GROMACS .gro file of N, CA, C and O in nm:
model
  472
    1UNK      N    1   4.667   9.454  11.324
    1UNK     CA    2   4.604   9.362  11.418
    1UNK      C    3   4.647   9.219  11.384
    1UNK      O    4   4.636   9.170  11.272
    2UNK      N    5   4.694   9.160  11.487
    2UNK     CA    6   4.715   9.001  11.436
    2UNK      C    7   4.575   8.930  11.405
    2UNK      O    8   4.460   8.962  11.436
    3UNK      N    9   4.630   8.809  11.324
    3UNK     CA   10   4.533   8.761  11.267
    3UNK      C   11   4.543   8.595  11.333
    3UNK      O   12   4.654   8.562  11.375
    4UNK      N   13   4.450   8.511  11.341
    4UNK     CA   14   4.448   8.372  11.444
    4UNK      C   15   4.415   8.295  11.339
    4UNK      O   16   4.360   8.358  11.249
    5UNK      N   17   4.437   8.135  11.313
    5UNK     CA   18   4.431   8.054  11.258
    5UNK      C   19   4.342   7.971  11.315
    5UNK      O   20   4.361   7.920  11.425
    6UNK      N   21   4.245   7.953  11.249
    6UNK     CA   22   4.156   7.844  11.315
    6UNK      C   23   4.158   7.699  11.405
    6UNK      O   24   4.196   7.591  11.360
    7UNK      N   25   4.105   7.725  11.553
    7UNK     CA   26   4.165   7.610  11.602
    7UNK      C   27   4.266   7.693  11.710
    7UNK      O   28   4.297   7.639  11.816
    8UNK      N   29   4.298   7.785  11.686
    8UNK     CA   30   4.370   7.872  11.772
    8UNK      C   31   4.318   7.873  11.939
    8UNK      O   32   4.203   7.829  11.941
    9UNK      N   33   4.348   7.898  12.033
    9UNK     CA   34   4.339   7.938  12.165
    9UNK      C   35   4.344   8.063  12.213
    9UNK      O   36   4.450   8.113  12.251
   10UNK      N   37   4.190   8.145  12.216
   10UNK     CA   38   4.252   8.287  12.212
   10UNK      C   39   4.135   8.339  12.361
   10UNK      O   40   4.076   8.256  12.430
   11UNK      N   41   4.124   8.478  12.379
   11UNK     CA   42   4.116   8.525  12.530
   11UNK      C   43   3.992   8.629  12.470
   11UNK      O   44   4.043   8.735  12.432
   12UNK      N   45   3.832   8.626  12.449
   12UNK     CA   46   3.743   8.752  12.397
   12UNK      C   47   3.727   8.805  12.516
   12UNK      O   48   3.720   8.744  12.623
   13UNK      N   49   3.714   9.006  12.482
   13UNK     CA   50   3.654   9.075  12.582
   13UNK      C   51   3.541   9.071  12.570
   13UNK      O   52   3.497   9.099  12.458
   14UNK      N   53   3.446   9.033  12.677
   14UNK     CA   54   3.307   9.074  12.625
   14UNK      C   55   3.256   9.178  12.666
   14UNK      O   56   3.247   9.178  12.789
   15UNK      N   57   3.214   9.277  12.614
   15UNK     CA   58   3.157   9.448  12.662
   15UNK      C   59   3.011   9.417  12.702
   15UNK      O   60   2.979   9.504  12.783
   16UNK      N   61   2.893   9.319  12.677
   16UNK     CA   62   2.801   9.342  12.709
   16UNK      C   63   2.764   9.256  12.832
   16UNK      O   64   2.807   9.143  12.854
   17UNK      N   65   2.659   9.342  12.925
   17UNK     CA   66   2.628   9.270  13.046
   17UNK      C   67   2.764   9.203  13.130
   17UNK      O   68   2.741   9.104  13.199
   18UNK      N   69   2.863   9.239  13.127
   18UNK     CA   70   2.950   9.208  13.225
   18UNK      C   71   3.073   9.314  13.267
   18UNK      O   72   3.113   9.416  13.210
   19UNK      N   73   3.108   9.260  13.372
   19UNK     CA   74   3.201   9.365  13.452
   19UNK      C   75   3.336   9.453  13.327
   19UNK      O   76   3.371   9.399  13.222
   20UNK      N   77   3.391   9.595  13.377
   20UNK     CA   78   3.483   9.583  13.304
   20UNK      C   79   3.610   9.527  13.274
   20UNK      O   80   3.682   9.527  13.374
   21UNK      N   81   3.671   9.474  13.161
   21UNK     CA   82   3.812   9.424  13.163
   21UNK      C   83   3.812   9.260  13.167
   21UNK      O   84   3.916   9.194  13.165
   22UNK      N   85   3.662   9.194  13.175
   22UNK     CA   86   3.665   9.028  13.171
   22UNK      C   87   3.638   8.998  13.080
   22UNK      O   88   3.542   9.039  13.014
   23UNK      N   89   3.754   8.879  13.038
   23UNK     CA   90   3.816   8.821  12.910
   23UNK      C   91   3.761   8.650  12.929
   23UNK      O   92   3.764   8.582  13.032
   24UNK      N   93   3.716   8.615  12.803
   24UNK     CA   94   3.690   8.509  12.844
   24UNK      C   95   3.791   8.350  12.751
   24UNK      O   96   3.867   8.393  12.665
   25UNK      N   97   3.792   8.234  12.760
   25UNK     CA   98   3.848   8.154  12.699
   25UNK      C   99   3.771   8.130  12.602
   25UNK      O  100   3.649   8.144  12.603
   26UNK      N  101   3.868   8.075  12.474
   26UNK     CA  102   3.763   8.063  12.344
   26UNK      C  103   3.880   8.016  12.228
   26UNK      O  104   3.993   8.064  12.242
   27UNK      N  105   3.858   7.926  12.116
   27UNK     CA  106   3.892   7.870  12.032
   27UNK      C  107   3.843   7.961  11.883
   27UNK      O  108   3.738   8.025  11.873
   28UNK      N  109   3.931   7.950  11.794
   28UNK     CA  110   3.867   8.028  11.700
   28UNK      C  111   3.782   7.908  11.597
   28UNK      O  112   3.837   7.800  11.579
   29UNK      N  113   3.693   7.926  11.555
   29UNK     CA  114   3.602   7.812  11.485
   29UNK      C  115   3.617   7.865  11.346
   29UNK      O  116   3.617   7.781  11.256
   30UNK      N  117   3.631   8.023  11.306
   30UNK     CA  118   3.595   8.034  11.137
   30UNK      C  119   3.662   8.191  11.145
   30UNK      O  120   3.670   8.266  11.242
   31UNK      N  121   3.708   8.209  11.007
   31UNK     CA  122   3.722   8.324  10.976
   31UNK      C  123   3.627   8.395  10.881
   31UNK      O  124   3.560   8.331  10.801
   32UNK      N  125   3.621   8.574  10.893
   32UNK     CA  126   3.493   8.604  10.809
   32UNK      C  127   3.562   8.745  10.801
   32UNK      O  128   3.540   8.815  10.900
   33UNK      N  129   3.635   8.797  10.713
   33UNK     CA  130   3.655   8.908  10.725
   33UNK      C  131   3.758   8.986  10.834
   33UNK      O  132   3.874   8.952  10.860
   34UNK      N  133   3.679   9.107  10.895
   34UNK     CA  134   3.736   9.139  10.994
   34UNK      C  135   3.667   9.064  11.159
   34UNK      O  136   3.670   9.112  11.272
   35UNK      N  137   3.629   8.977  11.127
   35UNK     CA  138   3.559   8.909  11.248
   35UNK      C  139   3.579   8.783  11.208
   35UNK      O  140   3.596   8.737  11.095
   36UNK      N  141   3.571   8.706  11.364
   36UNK     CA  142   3.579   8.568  11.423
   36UNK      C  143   3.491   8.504  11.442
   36UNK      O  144   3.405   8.568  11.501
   37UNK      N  145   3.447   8.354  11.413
   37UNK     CA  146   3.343   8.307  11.521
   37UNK      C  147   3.422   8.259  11.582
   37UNK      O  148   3.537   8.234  11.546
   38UNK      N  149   3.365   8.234  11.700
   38UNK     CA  150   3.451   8.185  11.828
   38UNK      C  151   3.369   8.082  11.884
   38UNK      O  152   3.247   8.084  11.870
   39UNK      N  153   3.464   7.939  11.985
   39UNK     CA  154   3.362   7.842  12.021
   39UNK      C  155   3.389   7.896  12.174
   39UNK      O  156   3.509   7.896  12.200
   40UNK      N  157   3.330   7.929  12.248
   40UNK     CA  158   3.363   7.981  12.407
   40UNK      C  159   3.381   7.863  12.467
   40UNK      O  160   3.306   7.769  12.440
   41UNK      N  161   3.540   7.842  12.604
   41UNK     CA  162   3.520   7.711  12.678
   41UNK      C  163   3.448   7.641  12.747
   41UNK      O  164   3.447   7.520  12.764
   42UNK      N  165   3.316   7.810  12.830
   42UNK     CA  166   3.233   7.758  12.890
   42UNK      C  167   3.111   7.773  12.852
   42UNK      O  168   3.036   7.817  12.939
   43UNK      N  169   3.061   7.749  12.739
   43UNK     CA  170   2.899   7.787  12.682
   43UNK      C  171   2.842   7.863  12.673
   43UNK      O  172   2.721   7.871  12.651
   44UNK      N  173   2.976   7.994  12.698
   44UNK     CA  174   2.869   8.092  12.654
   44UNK      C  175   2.899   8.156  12.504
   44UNK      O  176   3.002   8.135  12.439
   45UNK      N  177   2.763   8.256  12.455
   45UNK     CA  178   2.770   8.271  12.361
   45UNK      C  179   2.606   8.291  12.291
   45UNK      O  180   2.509   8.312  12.365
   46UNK      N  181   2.594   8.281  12.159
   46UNK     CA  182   2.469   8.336  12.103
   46UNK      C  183   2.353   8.181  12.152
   46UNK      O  184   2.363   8.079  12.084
   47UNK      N  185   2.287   8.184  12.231
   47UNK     CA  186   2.191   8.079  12.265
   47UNK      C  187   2.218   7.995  12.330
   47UNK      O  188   2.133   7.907  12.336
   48UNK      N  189   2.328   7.977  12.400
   48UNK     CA  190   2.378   7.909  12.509
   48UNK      C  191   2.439   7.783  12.401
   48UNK      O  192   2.428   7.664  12.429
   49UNK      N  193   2.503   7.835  12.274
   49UNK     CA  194   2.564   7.744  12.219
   49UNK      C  195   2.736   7.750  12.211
   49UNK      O  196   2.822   7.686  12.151
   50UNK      N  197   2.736   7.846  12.289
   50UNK     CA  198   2.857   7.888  12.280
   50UNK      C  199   2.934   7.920  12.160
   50UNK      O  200   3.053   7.890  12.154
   51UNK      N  201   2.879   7.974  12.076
   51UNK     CA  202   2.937   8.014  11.919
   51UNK      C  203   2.930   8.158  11.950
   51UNK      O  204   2.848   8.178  12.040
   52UNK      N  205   2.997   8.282  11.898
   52UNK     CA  206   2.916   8.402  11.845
   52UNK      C  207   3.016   8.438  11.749
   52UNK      O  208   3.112   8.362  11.744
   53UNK      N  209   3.015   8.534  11.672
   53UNK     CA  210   3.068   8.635  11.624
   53UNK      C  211   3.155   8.748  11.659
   53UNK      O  212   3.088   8.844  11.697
   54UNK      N  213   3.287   8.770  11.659
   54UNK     CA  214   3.342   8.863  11.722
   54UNK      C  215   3.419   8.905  11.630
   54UNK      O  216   3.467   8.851  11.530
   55UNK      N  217   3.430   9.057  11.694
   55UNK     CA  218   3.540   9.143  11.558
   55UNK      C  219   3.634   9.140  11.644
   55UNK      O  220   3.628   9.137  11.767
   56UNK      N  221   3.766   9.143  11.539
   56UNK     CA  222   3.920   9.115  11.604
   56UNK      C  223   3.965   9.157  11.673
   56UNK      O  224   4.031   9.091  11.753
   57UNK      N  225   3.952   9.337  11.684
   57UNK     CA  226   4.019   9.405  11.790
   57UNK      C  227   3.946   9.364  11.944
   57UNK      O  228   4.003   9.402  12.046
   58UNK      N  229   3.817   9.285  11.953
   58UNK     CA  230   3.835   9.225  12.082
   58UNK      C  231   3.865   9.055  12.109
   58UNK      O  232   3.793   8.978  12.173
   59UNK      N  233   4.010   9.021  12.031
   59UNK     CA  234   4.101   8.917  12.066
   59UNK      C  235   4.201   8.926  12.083
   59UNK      O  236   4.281   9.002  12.027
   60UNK      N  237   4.221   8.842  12.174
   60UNK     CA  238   4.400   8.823  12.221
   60UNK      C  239   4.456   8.706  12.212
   60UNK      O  240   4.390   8.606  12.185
   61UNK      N  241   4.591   8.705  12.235
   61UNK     CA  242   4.617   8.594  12.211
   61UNK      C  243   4.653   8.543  12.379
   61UNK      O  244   4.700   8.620  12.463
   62UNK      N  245   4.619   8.396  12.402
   62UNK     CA  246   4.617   8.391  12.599
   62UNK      C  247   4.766   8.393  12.635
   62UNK      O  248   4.863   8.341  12.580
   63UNK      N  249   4.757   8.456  12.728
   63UNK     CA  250   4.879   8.472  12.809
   63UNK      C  251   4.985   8.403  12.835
   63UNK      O  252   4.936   8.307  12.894
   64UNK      N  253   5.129   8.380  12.831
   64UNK     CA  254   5.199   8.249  12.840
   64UNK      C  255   5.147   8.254  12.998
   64UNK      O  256   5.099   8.352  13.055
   65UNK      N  257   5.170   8.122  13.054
   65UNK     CA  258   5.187   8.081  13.221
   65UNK      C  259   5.298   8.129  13.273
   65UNK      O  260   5.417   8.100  13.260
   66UNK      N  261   5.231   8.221  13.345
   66UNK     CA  262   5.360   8.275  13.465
   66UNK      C  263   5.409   8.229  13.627
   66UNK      O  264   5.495   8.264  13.708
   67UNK      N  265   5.330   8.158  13.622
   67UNK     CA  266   5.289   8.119  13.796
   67UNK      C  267   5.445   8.180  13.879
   67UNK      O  268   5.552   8.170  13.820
   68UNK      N  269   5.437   8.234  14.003
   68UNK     CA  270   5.546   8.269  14.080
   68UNK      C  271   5.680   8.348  13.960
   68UNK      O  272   5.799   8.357  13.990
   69UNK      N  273   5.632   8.385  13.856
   69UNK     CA  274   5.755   8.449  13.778
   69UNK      C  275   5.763   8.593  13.816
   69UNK      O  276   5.858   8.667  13.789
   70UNK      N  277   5.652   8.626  13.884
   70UNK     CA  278   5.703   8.772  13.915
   70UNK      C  279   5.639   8.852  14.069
   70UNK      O  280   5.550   8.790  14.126
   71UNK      N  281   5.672   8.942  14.110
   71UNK     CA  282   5.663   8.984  14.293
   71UNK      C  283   5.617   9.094  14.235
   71UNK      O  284   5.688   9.180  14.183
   72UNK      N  285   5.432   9.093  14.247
   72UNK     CA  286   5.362   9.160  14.238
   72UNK      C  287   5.375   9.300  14.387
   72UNK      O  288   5.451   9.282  14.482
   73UNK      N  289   5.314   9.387  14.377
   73UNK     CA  290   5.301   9.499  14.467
   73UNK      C  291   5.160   9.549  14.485
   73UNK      O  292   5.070   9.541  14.402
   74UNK      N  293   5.153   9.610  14.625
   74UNK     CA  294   5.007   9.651  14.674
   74UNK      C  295   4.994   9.761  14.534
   74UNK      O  296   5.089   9.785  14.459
   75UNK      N  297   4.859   9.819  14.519
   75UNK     CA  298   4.875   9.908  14.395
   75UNK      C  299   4.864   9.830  14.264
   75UNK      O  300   4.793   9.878  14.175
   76UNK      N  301   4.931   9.706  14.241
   76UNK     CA  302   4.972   9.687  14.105
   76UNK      C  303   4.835   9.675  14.052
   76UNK      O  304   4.746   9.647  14.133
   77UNK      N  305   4.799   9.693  13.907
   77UNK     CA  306   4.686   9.616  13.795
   77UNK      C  307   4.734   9.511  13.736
   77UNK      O  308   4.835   9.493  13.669
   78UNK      N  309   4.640   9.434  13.774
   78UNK     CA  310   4.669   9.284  13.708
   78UNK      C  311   4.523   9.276  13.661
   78UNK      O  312   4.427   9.352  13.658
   79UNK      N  313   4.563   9.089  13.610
   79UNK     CA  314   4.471   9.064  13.528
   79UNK      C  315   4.462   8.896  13.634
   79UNK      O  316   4.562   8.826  13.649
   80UNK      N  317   4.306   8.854  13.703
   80UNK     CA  318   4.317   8.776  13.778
   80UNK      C  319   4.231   8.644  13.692
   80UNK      O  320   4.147   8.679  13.609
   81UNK      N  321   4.246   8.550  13.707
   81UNK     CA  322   4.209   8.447  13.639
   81UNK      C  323   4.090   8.347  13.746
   81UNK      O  324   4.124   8.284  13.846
   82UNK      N  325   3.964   8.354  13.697
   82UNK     CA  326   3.871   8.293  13.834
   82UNK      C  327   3.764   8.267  13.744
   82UNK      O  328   3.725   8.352  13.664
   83UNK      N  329   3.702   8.119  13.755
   83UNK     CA  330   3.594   8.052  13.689
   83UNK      C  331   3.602   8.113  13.518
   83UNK      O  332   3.531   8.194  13.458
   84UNK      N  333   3.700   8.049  13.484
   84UNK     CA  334   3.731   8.073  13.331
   84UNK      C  335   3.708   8.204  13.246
   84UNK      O  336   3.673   8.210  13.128
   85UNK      N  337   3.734   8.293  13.322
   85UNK     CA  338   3.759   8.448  13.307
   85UNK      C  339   3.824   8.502  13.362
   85UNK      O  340   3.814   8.502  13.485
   86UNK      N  341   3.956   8.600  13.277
   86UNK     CA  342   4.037   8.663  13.338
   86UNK      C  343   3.965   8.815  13.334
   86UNK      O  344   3.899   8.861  13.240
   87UNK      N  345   3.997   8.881  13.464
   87UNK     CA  346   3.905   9.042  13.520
   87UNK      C  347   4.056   9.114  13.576
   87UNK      O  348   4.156   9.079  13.640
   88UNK      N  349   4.014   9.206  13.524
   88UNK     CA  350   4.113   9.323  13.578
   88UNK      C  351   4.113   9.351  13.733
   88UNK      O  352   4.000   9.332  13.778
   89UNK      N  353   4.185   9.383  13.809
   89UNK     CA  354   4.187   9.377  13.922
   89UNK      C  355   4.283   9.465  13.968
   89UNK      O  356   4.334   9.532  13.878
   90UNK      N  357   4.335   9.491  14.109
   90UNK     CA  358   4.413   9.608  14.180
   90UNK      C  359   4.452   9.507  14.308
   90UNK      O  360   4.370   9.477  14.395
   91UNK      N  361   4.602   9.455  14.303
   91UNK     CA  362   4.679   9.426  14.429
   91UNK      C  363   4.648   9.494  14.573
   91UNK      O  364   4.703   9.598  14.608
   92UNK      N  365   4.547   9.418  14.657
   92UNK     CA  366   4.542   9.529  14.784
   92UNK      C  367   4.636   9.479  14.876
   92UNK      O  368   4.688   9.556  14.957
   93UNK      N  369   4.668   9.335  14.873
   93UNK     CA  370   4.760   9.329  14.986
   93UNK      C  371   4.887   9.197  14.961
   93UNK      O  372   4.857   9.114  14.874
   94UNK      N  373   4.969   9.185  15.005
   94UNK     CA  374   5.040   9.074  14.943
   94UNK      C  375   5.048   8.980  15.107
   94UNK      O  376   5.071   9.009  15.225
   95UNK      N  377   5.021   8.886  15.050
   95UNK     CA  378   5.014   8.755  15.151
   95UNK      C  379   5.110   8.683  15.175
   95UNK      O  380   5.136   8.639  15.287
   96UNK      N  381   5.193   8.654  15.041
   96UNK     CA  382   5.323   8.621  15.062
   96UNK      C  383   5.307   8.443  14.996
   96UNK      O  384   5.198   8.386  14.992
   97UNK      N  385   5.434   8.380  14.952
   97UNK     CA  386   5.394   8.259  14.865
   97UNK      C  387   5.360   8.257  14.744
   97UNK      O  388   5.338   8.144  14.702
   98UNK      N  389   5.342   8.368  14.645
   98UNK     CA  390   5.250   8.396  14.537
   98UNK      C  391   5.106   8.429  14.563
   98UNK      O  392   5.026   8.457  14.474
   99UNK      N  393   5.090   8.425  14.643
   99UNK     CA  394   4.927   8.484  14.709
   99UNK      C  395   4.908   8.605  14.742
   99UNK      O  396   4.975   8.662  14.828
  100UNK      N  397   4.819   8.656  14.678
  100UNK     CA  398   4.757   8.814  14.682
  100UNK      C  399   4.626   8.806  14.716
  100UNK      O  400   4.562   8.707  14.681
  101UNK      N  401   4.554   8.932  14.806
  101UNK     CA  402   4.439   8.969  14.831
  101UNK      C  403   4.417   9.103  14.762
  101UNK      O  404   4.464   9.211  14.797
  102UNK      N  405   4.304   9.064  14.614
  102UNK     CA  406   4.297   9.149  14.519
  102UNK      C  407   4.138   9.246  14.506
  102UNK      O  408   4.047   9.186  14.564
  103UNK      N  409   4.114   9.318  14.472
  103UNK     CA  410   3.983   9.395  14.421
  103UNK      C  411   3.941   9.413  14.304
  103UNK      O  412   3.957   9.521  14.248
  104UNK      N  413   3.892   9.330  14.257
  104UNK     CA  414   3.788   9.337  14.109
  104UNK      C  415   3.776   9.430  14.092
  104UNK      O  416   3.709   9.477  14.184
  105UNK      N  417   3.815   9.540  13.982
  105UNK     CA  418   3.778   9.671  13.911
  105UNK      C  419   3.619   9.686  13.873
  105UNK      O  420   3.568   9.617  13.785
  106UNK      N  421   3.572   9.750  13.923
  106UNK     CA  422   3.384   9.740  13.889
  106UNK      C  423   3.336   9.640  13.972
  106UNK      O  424   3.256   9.555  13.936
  107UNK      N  425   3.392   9.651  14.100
  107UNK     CA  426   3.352   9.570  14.191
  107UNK      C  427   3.378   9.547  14.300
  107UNK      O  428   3.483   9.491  14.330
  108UNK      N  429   3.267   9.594  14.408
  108UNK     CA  430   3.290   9.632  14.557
  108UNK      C  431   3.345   9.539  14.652
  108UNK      O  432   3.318   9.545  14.772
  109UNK      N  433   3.437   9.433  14.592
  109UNK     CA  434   3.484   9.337  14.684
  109UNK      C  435   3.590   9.246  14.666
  109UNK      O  436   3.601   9.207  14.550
  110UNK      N  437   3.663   9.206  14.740
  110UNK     CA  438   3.801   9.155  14.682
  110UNK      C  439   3.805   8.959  14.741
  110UNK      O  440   3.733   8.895  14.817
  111UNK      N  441   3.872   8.939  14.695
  111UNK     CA  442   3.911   8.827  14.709
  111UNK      C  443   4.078   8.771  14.675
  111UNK      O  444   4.169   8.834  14.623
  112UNK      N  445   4.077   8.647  14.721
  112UNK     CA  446   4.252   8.593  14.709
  112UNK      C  447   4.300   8.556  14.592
  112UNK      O  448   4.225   8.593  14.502
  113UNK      N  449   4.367   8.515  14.564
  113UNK     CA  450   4.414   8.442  14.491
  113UNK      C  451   4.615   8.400  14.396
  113UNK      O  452   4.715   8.462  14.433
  114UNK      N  453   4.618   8.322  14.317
  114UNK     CA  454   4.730   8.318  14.294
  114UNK      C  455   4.727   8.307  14.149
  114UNK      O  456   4.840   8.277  14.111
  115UNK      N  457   4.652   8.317  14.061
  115UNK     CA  458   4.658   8.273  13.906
  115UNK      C  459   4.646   8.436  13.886
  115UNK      O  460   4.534   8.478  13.855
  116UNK      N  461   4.737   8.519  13.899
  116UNK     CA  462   4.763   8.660  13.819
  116UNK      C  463   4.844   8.675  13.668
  116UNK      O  464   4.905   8.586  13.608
  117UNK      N  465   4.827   8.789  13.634
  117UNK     CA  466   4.895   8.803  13.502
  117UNK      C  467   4.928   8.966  13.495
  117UNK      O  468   4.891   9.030  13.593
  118UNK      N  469   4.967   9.008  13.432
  118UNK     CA  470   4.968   9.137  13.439
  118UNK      C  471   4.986   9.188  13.243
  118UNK      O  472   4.990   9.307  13.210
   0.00000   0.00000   0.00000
């Protein structure tokens, strides 16, 4: 498992109370073993301080920027980027421009967009 240097820029899954496959933004604040504390970008976290504790195998390291680097397909799984969480998702239609109309995995409804990853 890679290991992050504090101060790092990294991507947590969070498994509780939220959809599957959404990753959120987060800085690494401390090392402890086989776990992280993490500072989250948007406040969340243990008490709305945005700190918690996380074990490694749910970090990543964030994605380089791809914008328009690649011609997604109806079908494809991606990874969609919306209010500072990236969610797994399913290509339903291509719009054309870099614009896709996508479907949230664990979730009865789709929406547009252009900040994909795969």
């Amino acid at each position: 498992m890679e290991r992050f240097k504090i101060g790092a820029k990294v991507e947590i899954l969070r498994r509780k109370n939220m959809p599957p496959g959404m990753w959120h933004s987060a800085i690494i604040a401390e090392e402890s073993g086989d776990n992280y504390m993490v500072r989250y970008d948007c406040g969340l976290g243990v008490g709305g301080e945005g700190v918690q504790r996380v074990p490694r195998e749910s970090i990543r390291p964030c994605p380089p920027y791809m914008r328009g680097a690649v011609a997604w397909e109806v079908g494809d799984v991606v990874e969609v980027f919306d209010v500072s969480h990236w969610k797994a998702a399913v290509i339903v239609k291509v719009i054309g421009w870099g614009c896709y109309c996508i479907r949230l995995i664990g979730i009865h409804w789709g929406i547009c967009s252009s900040e994909i990853w795969h």
